[in-house]
Amino acid sequence: MNSRYLRLILAASCVVMCAFPSALSANSTQVPQKDFVSLGKTIEYIEDPGGALDFEALRAQPQSWKKVQSDEINFGFNRSAWWFRFTMENPSDDPVNWCLEIGYPMLDEIDLYTPLPDGGYSHRRSGDLQPFNARDVNYRNFVFQMRSEKGSHTYYFRVHTTSSVNFPVRAWTPDAFYDSIFKESPLLWIYYGMLLVMVFYNLCIFAMSRERSYMYIVLFIASWILFQFTLNGLSFQYLWPHSIWWANNCLPFFMSLVAVWMSLYFRSYIGSKEHFPTIDRIILFGIFSPSALWSVACLSVNYALAIRVATSIAIGTSVVLTFFALVCSVRGSREARFFFAGFGALYAGVSVYVLKTFGVLPS
């Protein structure tokens, strides 16, 4: 059983991540001629704590714009609205079509202001408070179809969200963008397919053995799938594209469920109630009970509070269970060693991701 669990645990800790190079310019960025450019450090920003600044006032009054200092924008959790601007240059005589990607699916409101030939600006709105089919491109991230005439043009966009202000901004050629989707999709579906196979595999074992730890790992993986599917923007795209309220409130619910089933799996698999009663009580009242209560309460409170508490529960669960697995391993638990070996990598990744989400670590 232990080797089977080791394979299961190691597979569950696999997360597909992609890193992209950057092509930056000091003041303006040339419209992409091939592949994409990361706008990152070419972007300037203004924080609007009250959220009352409108576009006309922004352009009419002198503003103290600040430079983004990293390749990705990361201001953590806050209630401010944020204004951004960047300049794109088209050196050719012909108009150039390109795509602007804002790469975080959980942003509530995005207002994009695009320059017009007559000197005015057009306004487009996106974000996960809008129906999914209102987007320019049916994609999990926010993508705007753009067209630049000859010369330099300044673009503005405003972000206001109750989730983390944490996203990359990229300019793509249309061909490169759609090619990236074709390359990305098989990897995502293979990853989620592996997780679904583990769900059905362990469900079959539970049906035959009636051992509760198998059911707990099934429920954990199922909750993990829904959590990541939502965080990646795929739930809103494929499962509930017209359910705006649920799409905006289900993430902390799934995060809390992950902690609930993980704590129950730890107790069952390691046998903490029989062998480590003190640790078992701490997990029961310090992780399981708060997570179970919050999974219900988070659906009736403000999302800004719900996601902060759920994120804190996630990092608390990761740190505490990893520590207790190490303690139980030292005290001679063979099961705890397998748990620590497999889930340690997953929990390390969760902890780093949460610290990035809070703005403690850079993207």
Short mmCIF file of N, CA and C in Angstrom, two decimals, residues 131-195:
data_model
loop_
_atom_site.label_atom_id
_atom_site.label_comp_id
_atom_site.label_asym_id
_atom_site.label_seq_id
_atom_site.Cartn_x
_atom_site.Cartn_y
_atom_site.Cartn_z
N PRO A 131 -20.38 38.40 -17.77
CA PRO A 131 -20.58 37.04 -18.31
C PRO A 131 -19.38 36.61 -19.16
N PHE A 132 -19.09 35.34 -19.13
CA PHE A 132 -17.90 34.87 -19.84
C PHE A 132 -17.99 35.14 -21.33
N ASN A 133 -19.19 35.02 -21.92
CA ASN A 133 -19.32 35.20 -23.37
C ASN A 133 -19.21 36.65 -23.81
N ALA A 134 -19.02 37.58 -22.85
CA ALA A 134 -18.83 38.99 -23.20
C ALA A 134 -17.37 39.31 -23.52
N ARG A 135 -16.49 38.35 -23.36
CA ARG A 135 -15.06 38.60 -23.60
C ARG A 135 -14.74 38.65 -25.08
N ASP A 136 -13.68 39.37 -25.41
CA ASP A 136 -13.21 39.42 -26.80
C ASP A 136 -12.82 38.03 -27.30
N VAL A 137 -12.16 37.28 -26.43
CA VAL A 137 -11.65 35.94 -26.78
C VAL A 137 -12.12 34.97 -25.71
N ASN A 138 -12.66 33.83 -26.10
CA ASN A 138 -13.09 32.81 -25.15
C ASN A 138 -11.88 32.07 -24.60
N TYR A 139 -11.29 32.67 -23.57
CA TYR A 139 -10.08 32.13 -22.97
C TYR A 139 -10.14 32.37 -21.48
N ARG A 140 -9.45 31.55 -20.73
CA ARG A 140 -9.52 31.60 -19.27
C ARG A 140 -8.98 32.90 -18.70
N ASN A 141 -7.93 33.47 -19.31
CA ASN A 141 -7.44 34.79 -18.93
C ASN A 141 -8.17 35.87 -19.72
N PHE A 142 -7.91 37.12 -19.38
CA PHE A 142 -8.57 38.23 -20.06
C PHE A 142 -7.71 38.68 -21.24
N VAL A 143 -8.28 38.57 -22.44
CA VAL A 143 -7.54 38.88 -23.67
C VAL A 143 -8.37 39.87 -24.48
N PHE A 144 -7.73 40.97 -24.87
CA PHE A 144 -8.38 41.99 -25.70
C PHE A 144 -7.74 41.99 -27.09
N GLN A 145 -8.56 42.04 -28.10
CA GLN A 145 -8.07 42.17 -29.47
C GLN A 145 -7.79 43.64 -29.76
N MET A 146 -6.56 43.93 -30.17
CA MET A 146 -6.09 45.30 -30.33
C MET A 146 -5.68 45.57 -31.78
N ARG A 147 -5.62 46.87 -32.11
CA ARG A 147 -5.18 47.29 -33.45
C ARG A 147 -4.45 48.63 -33.30
N SER A 148 -3.19 48.66 -33.68
CA SER A 148 -2.38 49.87 -33.54
C SER A 148 -2.07 50.47 -34.89
N GLU A 149 -2.36 51.76 -35.03
CA GLU A 149 -1.98 52.50 -36.23
C GLU A 149 -0.51 52.89 -36.14
N LYS A 150 0.02 53.47 -37.19
CA LYS A 150 1.42 53.89 -37.21
C LYS A 150 1.68 54.93 -36.12
N GLY A 151 2.85 54.82 -35.47
CA GLY A 151 3.24 55.79 -34.45
C GLY A 151 3.14 55.21 -33.04
N SER A 152 3.33 56.09 -32.05
CA SER A 152 3.28 55.70 -30.64
C SER A 152 1.91 56.02 -30.07
N HIS A 153 1.37 55.10 -29.28
CA HIS A 153 0.05 55.27 -28.70
C HIS A 153 0.07 54.79 -27.25
N THR A 154 -0.56 55.55 -26.37
CA THR A 154 -0.61 55.22 -24.95
C THR A 154 -1.95 54.59 -24.60
N TYR A 155 -1.89 53.47 -23.91
CA TYR A 155 -3.08 52.72 -23.51
C TYR A 155 -3.20 52.78 -21.99
N TYR A 156 -4.44 52.78 -21.52
CA TYR A 156 -4.72 52.81 -20.09
C TYR A 156 -5.63 51.64 -19.74
N PHE A 157 -5.44 51.10 -18.55
CA PHE A 157 -6.43 50.16 -18.03
C PHE A 157 -6.49 50.27 -16.52
N ARG A 158 -7.68 50.02 -16.01
CA ARG A 158 -7.96 50.12 -14.57
C ARG A 158 -8.36 48.75 -14.04
N VAL A 159 -7.83 48.39 -12.88
CA VAL A 159 -8.15 47.11 -12.24
C VAL A 159 -8.66 47.39 -10.83
N HIS A 160 -9.81 46.82 -10.53
CA HIS A 160 -10.36 46.90 -9.16
C HIS A 160 -10.89 45.51 -8.82
N THR A 161 -10.39 44.93 -7.74
CA THR A 161 -10.76 43.55 -7.44
C THR A 161 -10.69 43.28 -5.96
N THR A 162 -11.48 42.32 -5.48
CA THR A 162 -11.40 41.87 -4.10
C THR A 162 -10.41 40.73 -3.95
N SER A 163 -9.93 40.19 -5.05
CA SER A 163 -8.90 39.16 -5.00
C SER A 163 -7.53 39.83 -5.02
N SER A 164 -6.48 39.05 -5.16
CA SER A 164 -5.14 39.60 -5.17
C SER A 164 -4.87 40.36 -6.48
N VAL A 165 -4.24 41.53 -6.35
CA VAL A 165 -3.83 42.30 -7.54
C VAL A 165 -2.47 41.74 -7.97
N ASN A 166 -2.52 40.74 -8.83
CA ASN A 166 -1.33 39.94 -9.08
C ASN A 166 -1.46 39.31 -10.45
N PHE A 167 -0.78 39.89 -11.46
CA PHE A 167 -0.97 39.38 -12.82
C PHE A 167 0.16 39.85 -13.73
N PRO A 168 0.48 39.05 -14.77
CA PRO A 168 1.38 39.49 -15.84
C PRO A 168 0.57 40.19 -16.93
N VAL A 169 1.23 41.03 -17.70
CA VAL A 169 0.61 41.68 -18.85
C VAL A 169 1.48 41.41 -20.06
N ARG A 170 0.88 40.84 -21.11
CA ARG A 170 1.66 40.46 -22.30
C ARG A 170 0.96 40.97 -23.55
N ALA A 171 1.79 41.29 -24.55
CA ALA A 171 1.28 41.65 -25.88
C ALA A 171 1.70 40.54 -26.83
N TRP A 172 0.73 39.98 -27.55
CA TRP A 172 0.95 38.83 -28.43
C TRP A 172 0.62 39.20 -29.88
N THR A 173 1.29 38.54 -30.79
CA THR A 173 0.75 38.50 -32.15
C THR A 173 -0.42 37.52 -32.12
N PRO A 174 -1.47 37.74 -32.92
CA PRO A 174 -2.61 36.80 -32.89
C PRO A 174 -2.21 35.36 -33.15
N ASP A 175 -1.34 35.12 -34.13
CA ASP A 175 -0.94 33.75 -34.45
C ASP A 175 -0.22 33.10 -33.27
N ALA A 176 0.68 33.85 -32.63
CA ALA A 176 1.43 33.30 -31.50
C ALA A 176 0.52 33.01 -30.32
N PHE A 177 -0.46 33.88 -30.09
CA PHE A 177 -1.36 33.68 -28.97
C PHE A 177 -2.17 32.40 -29.14
N TYR A 178 -2.79 32.23 -30.31
CA TYR A 178 -3.60 31.03 -30.52
C TYR A 178 -2.74 29.77 -30.56
N ASP A 179 -1.51 29.91 -31.03
CA ASP A 179 -0.60 28.77 -31.01
C ASP A 179 -0.26 28.37 -29.57
N SER A 180 -0.12 29.39 -28.69
CA SER A 180 0.17 29.08 -27.29
C SER A 180 -0.99 28.34 -26.63
N ILE A 181 -2.23 28.68 -27.02
CA ILE A 181 -3.39 27.97 -26.49
C ILE A 181 -3.36 26.51 -26.92
N PHE A 182 -3.05 26.26 -28.18
CA PHE A 182 -3.00 24.89 -28.69
C PHE A 182 -1.92 24.07 -27.98
N LYS A 183 -0.83 24.73 -27.60
CA LYS A 183 0.24 24.01 -26.90
C LYS A 183 -0.08 23.83 -25.42
N GLU A 184 -0.76 24.80 -24.84
CA GLU A 184 -1.06 24.75 -23.41
C GLU A 184 -2.18 23.77 -23.08
N SER A 185 -3.21 23.73 -23.92
CA SER A 185 -4.40 22.94 -23.61
C SER A 185 -4.11 21.45 -23.37
N PRO A 186 -3.33 20.79 -24.23
CA PRO A 186 -3.07 19.36 -23.97
C PRO A 186 -2.40 19.13 -22.62
N LEU A 187 -1.48 20.01 -22.21
CA LEU A 187 -0.80 19.85 -20.92
C LEU A 187 -1.79 19.97 -19.77
N LEU A 188 -2.68 20.95 -19.86
CA LEU A 188 -3.67 21.13 -18.81
C LEU A 188 -4.61 19.92 -18.71
N TRP A 189 -5.09 19.44 -19.87
CA TRP A 189 -6.04 18.33 -19.83
C TRP A 189 -5.36 17.03 -19.42
N ILE A 190 -4.09 16.85 -19.76
CA ILE A 190 -3.35 15.67 -19.28
C ILE A 190 -3.23 15.72 -17.76
N TYR A 191 -2.90 16.90 -17.24
CA TYR A 191 -2.76 17.06 -15.79
C TYR A 191 -4.07 16.75 -15.07
N TYR A 192 -5.16 17.38 -15.52
CA TYR A 192 -6.45 17.12 -14.87
C TYR A 192 -6.93 15.69 -15.12
N GLY A 193 -6.59 15.14 -16.27
CA GLY A 193 -6.93 13.75 -16.54
C GLY A 193 -6.25 12.79 -15.58
N MET A 194 -4.96 13.06 -15.27
CA MET A 194 -4.25 12.24 -14.30
C MET A 194 -4.93 12.29 -12.94
N LEU A 195 -5.36 13.48 -12.54
CA LEU A 195 -6.03 13.61 -11.25
C LEU A 195 -7.36 12.86 -11.24
#
